Coordinates of C-alpha atoms in Angstrom, one line a residue:
M1150 CA 211.7 -10.9 265.5
S1151 CA 214.6 -13.0 264.2
D1152 CA 215.6 -13.4 260.6
H1153 CA 214.7 -16.5 258.7
P1154 CA 217.2 -19.3 259.1
D1155 CA 219.8 -19.4 256.3
R1156 CA 220.3 -23.1 256.7
P1157 CA 218.0 -26.0 257.5
R1158 CA 217.0 -26.5 261.1
I1159 CA 215.8 -29.9 260.2
L1160 CA 217.6 -31.5 257.3
P1161 CA 215.7 -33.2 254.4
V1162 CA 216.0 -37.0 254.5
T1163 CA 218.7 -38.5 252.4
D1164 CA 218.0 -41.6 250.3
A1165 CA 220.1 -43.6 252.8
E1166 CA 217.8 -42.5 255.7
L1167 CA 214.5 -43.5 254.0
D1168 CA 212.6 -46.3 255.6
A1169 CA 210.0 -48.2 253.7
T1170 CA 207.2 -45.9 254.9
S1171 CA 209.0 -42.7 253.9
R1172 CA 210.1 -44.2 250.6
D1173 CA 206.4 -45.0 249.8
L1174 CA 205.3 -41.6 250.8
L1175 CA 207.9 -40.0 248.6
A1176 CA 207.2 -42.1 245.5
G1177 CA 207.2 -39.8 242.4
D1178 CA 209.5 -37.3 240.8
G1179 CA 208.1 -34.2 242.4
L1180 CA 208.5 -35.6 245.9
R1181 CA 212.3 -35.3 245.7
L1182 CA 212.0 -31.6 246.6
N1183 CA 213.3 -30.4 250.0
I1184 CA 209.8 -29.5 251.2
F1185 CA 208.7 -33.1 250.9
R1186 CA 212.0 -34.6 252.1
T1187 CA 211.8 -32.5 255.2
L1188 CA 208.2 -32.9 256.1
V1189 CA 208.3 -36.7 255.6
R1190 CA 210.3 -36.8 258.8
H1191 CA 206.8 -36.8 260.4
P1192 CA 205.3 -39.5 258.2
G1193 CA 201.8 -39.6 259.8
L1194 CA 201.4 -35.8 259.5
F1195 CA 202.9 -35.8 256.0
R1196 CA 200.5 -38.6 254.9
K1197 CA 197.5 -36.5 255.8
W1198 CA 198.8 -33.1 254.6
L1199 CA 199.9 -34.2 251.2
P1200 CA 196.4 -34.9 249.7
F1201 CA 195.1 -31.7 251.1
G1202 CA 198.0 -29.6 249.7
G1203 CA 197.7 -31.6 246.4
K1204 CA 194.0 -30.9 246.1
L1205 CA 194.6 -27.1 246.5
L1206 CA 197.5 -27.1 244.1
A1207 CA 196.2 -29.4 241.3
G1208 CA 192.6 -30.2 242.0
G1209 CA 191.0 -26.9 243.1
K1210 CA 188.2 -24.9 241.5
L1211 CA 190.2 -21.8 240.9
S1212 CA 192.0 -21.3 237.6
P1213 CA 195.7 -22.0 237.7
R1214 CA 196.4 -18.3 237.1
D1215 CA 194.2 -17.2 240.0
R1216 CA 195.6 -19.9 242.3
E1217 CA 199.1 -18.8 241.6
L1218 CA 198.3 -15.1 242.3
V1219 CA 197.0 -16.1 245.7
I1220 CA 199.9 -18.4 246.5
L1221 CA 202.6 -15.9 245.4
R1222 CA 201.0 -13.1 247.4
A1223 CA 200.8 -15.3 250.4
A1224 CA 204.4 -16.3 250.0
F1225 CA 205.5 -12.7 249.6
R1226 CA 203.5 -11.5 252.6
C1227 CA 204.9 -14.3 254.8
R1228 CA 208.5 -13.8 253.5
A1229 CA 208.5 -17.4 252.3
R1230 CA 211.6 -17.7 250.1
Y1231 CA 211.1 -21.3 249.4
E1232 CA 207.4 -21.0 248.3
W1233 CA 208.1 -18.0 246.2
A1234 CA 211.0 -19.7 244.4
Q1235 CA 209.0 -22.8 243.7
H1236 CA 205.9 -20.9 242.6
V1237 CA 207.4 -18.4 240.2
A1238 CA 208.0 -21.3 237.7
I1239 CA 204.5 -22.7 238.4
A1240 CA 203.0 -19.2 237.9
R1241 CA 204.7 -18.9 234.5
T1242 CA 203.2 -22.2 233.4
A1243 CA 199.8 -21.0 234.6
G1244 CA 200.0 -18.0 232.3
L1245 CA 201.4 -15.2 234.5
A1246 CA 204.0 -13.0 232.8
D1247 CA 207.2 -12.1 234.5
D1248 CA 206.0 -8.5 235.0
E1249 CA 202.9 -9.7 236.7
I1250 CA 204.8 -12.0 239.0
A1251 CA 207.1 -9.2 240.0
R1252 CA 204.1 -6.9 240.5
V1253 CA 202.6 -9.4 243.0
A1254 CA 205.2 -8.1 245.5
A1255 CA 203.9 -4.5 245.0
G1256 CA 200.4 -5.6 246.0
P1257 CA 196.9 -5.0 244.9
D1258 CA 197.2 -1.3 244.5
A1259 CA 200.0 -1.4 242.0
A1260 CA 199.3 0.0 238.6
G1261 CA 198.4 -2.6 236.0
W1262 CA 196.2 -5.1 237.8
T1263 CA 192.6 -5.7 236.7
A1264 CA 190.0 -5.2 239.3
E1265 CA 189.6 -9.0 239.5
D1266 CA 193.3 -9.6 240.1
A1267 CA 193.5 -6.8 242.6
A1268 CA 190.6 -8.3 244.6
L1269 CA 192.4 -11.7 244.9
L1270 CA 195.6 -10.0 246.1
R1271 CA 193.7 -7.8 248.5
A1272 CA 191.9 -10.8 249.9
V1273 CA 195.3 -12.4 250.7
D1274 CA 196.4 -9.1 252.4
E1275 CA 193.3 -8.8 254.4
L1276 CA 193.5 -12.4 255.6
H1277 CA 197.2 -11.8 256.5
D1278 CA 196.5 -8.5 258.3
H1279 CA 193.1 -9.1 259.9
D1280 CA 192.2 -12.8 259.6
V1281 CA 189.1 -11.9 257.5
I1282 CA 188.3 -10.8 254.0
G1283 CA 186.5 -7.5 254.3
D1284 CA 183.1 -6.8 252.9
A1285 CA 184.1 -4.7 249.9
T1286 CA 186.7 -7.3 248.8
W1287 CA 184.3 -10.2 249.5
S1288 CA 181.7 -8.5 247.3
A1289 CA 184.2 -8.1 244.5
L1290 CA 185.2 -11.7 244.7
A1291 CA 181.5 -12.9 245.0
S1292 CA 180.7 -11.1 241.7
R1293 CA 183.2 -13.3 239.9
F1294 CA 183.6 -16.6 241.8
D1295 CA 181.1 -19.3 242.7
T1296 CA 180.5 -20.7 246.2
R1297 CA 183.2 -23.4 246.0
Q1298 CA 185.7 -20.9 244.7
L1299 CA 184.8 -18.5 247.4
I1300 CA 185.5 -21.1 250.0
E1301 CA 188.7 -22.1 248.3
I1302 CA 190.3 -18.6 248.2
P1303 CA 190.7 -18.2 252.0
M1304 CA 191.5 -21.9 252.3
L1305 CA 194.3 -21.6 249.7
A1306 CA 195.7 -18.3 251.2
G1307 CA 195.5 -19.7 254.7
H1308 CA 197.2 -23.0 253.8
Y1309 CA 200.1 -21.3 252.1
A1310 CA 200.5 -18.9 255.0
M1311 CA 200.6 -21.9 257.4
L1312 CA 203.0 -23.7 255.1
A1313 CA 205.2 -20.6 254.9
G1314 CA 205.4 -20.5 258.7
V1315 CA 206.4 -24.2 258.8
L1316 CA 209.0 -23.9 256.0
N1317 CA 210.4 -20.6 257.3
S1318 CA 210.7 -22.1 260.9
L1319 CA 212.3 -25.4 259.7
G1320 CA 214.7 -23.5 257.5
V1321 CA 213.7 -25.4 254.3
Q1322 CA 216.0 -24.2 251.6
P1323 CA 215.4 -23.8 247.9
E1324 CA 216.9 -26.7 245.8
S1325 CA 219.0 -24.3 243.8
T1326 CA 220.6 -20.9 244.3
D1327 CA 219.5 -20.1 240.8
L1328 CA 215.9 -19.8 241.8
P1329 CA 214.4 -16.3 242.1
A1330 CA 214.7 -14.5 245.4
L1331 CA 211.6 -13.3 247.2
G1332 CA 209.8 -10.7 245.1
E1333 CA 211.9 -11.4 242.1
V1334 CA 211.4 -13.3 238.9

């Protein structure tokens, strides 16, 4: 397997390249990021993906802390530099301490996790390795989460694994070299 590209395979659009459709799709401060400026090169797909990703990120049923544990573990398992770098800051805002963020890389069996946090991390690992959350992990999750949250956990992990594959393949680069490397804070 080849290493991840160290430069963009598809460049983010520049302001000069934006047509009216892309400009409308990128309206808003957060949409200046390389992820959005790259994916908008396929406006029809971008238009449909953005609300879905936004729902999982800002409108889901999981707590922000739980959501970020899932996203960071998916990013780490998929070797998604871009997603890891972006979500370290979001995870801090969601209440994760730097030692917890760093421990995400060590996985669900690392010392210091609660049983609830370990179950979330393990669910991501099982989905990554086997495409299914195992019975024991599912039982642990079901003792804590309601039906909508149980649906959202694999949807969130799967979405970020899919997104990692896209961003890794396109060579989307972090906006700054000051952002944390994969597995670091």
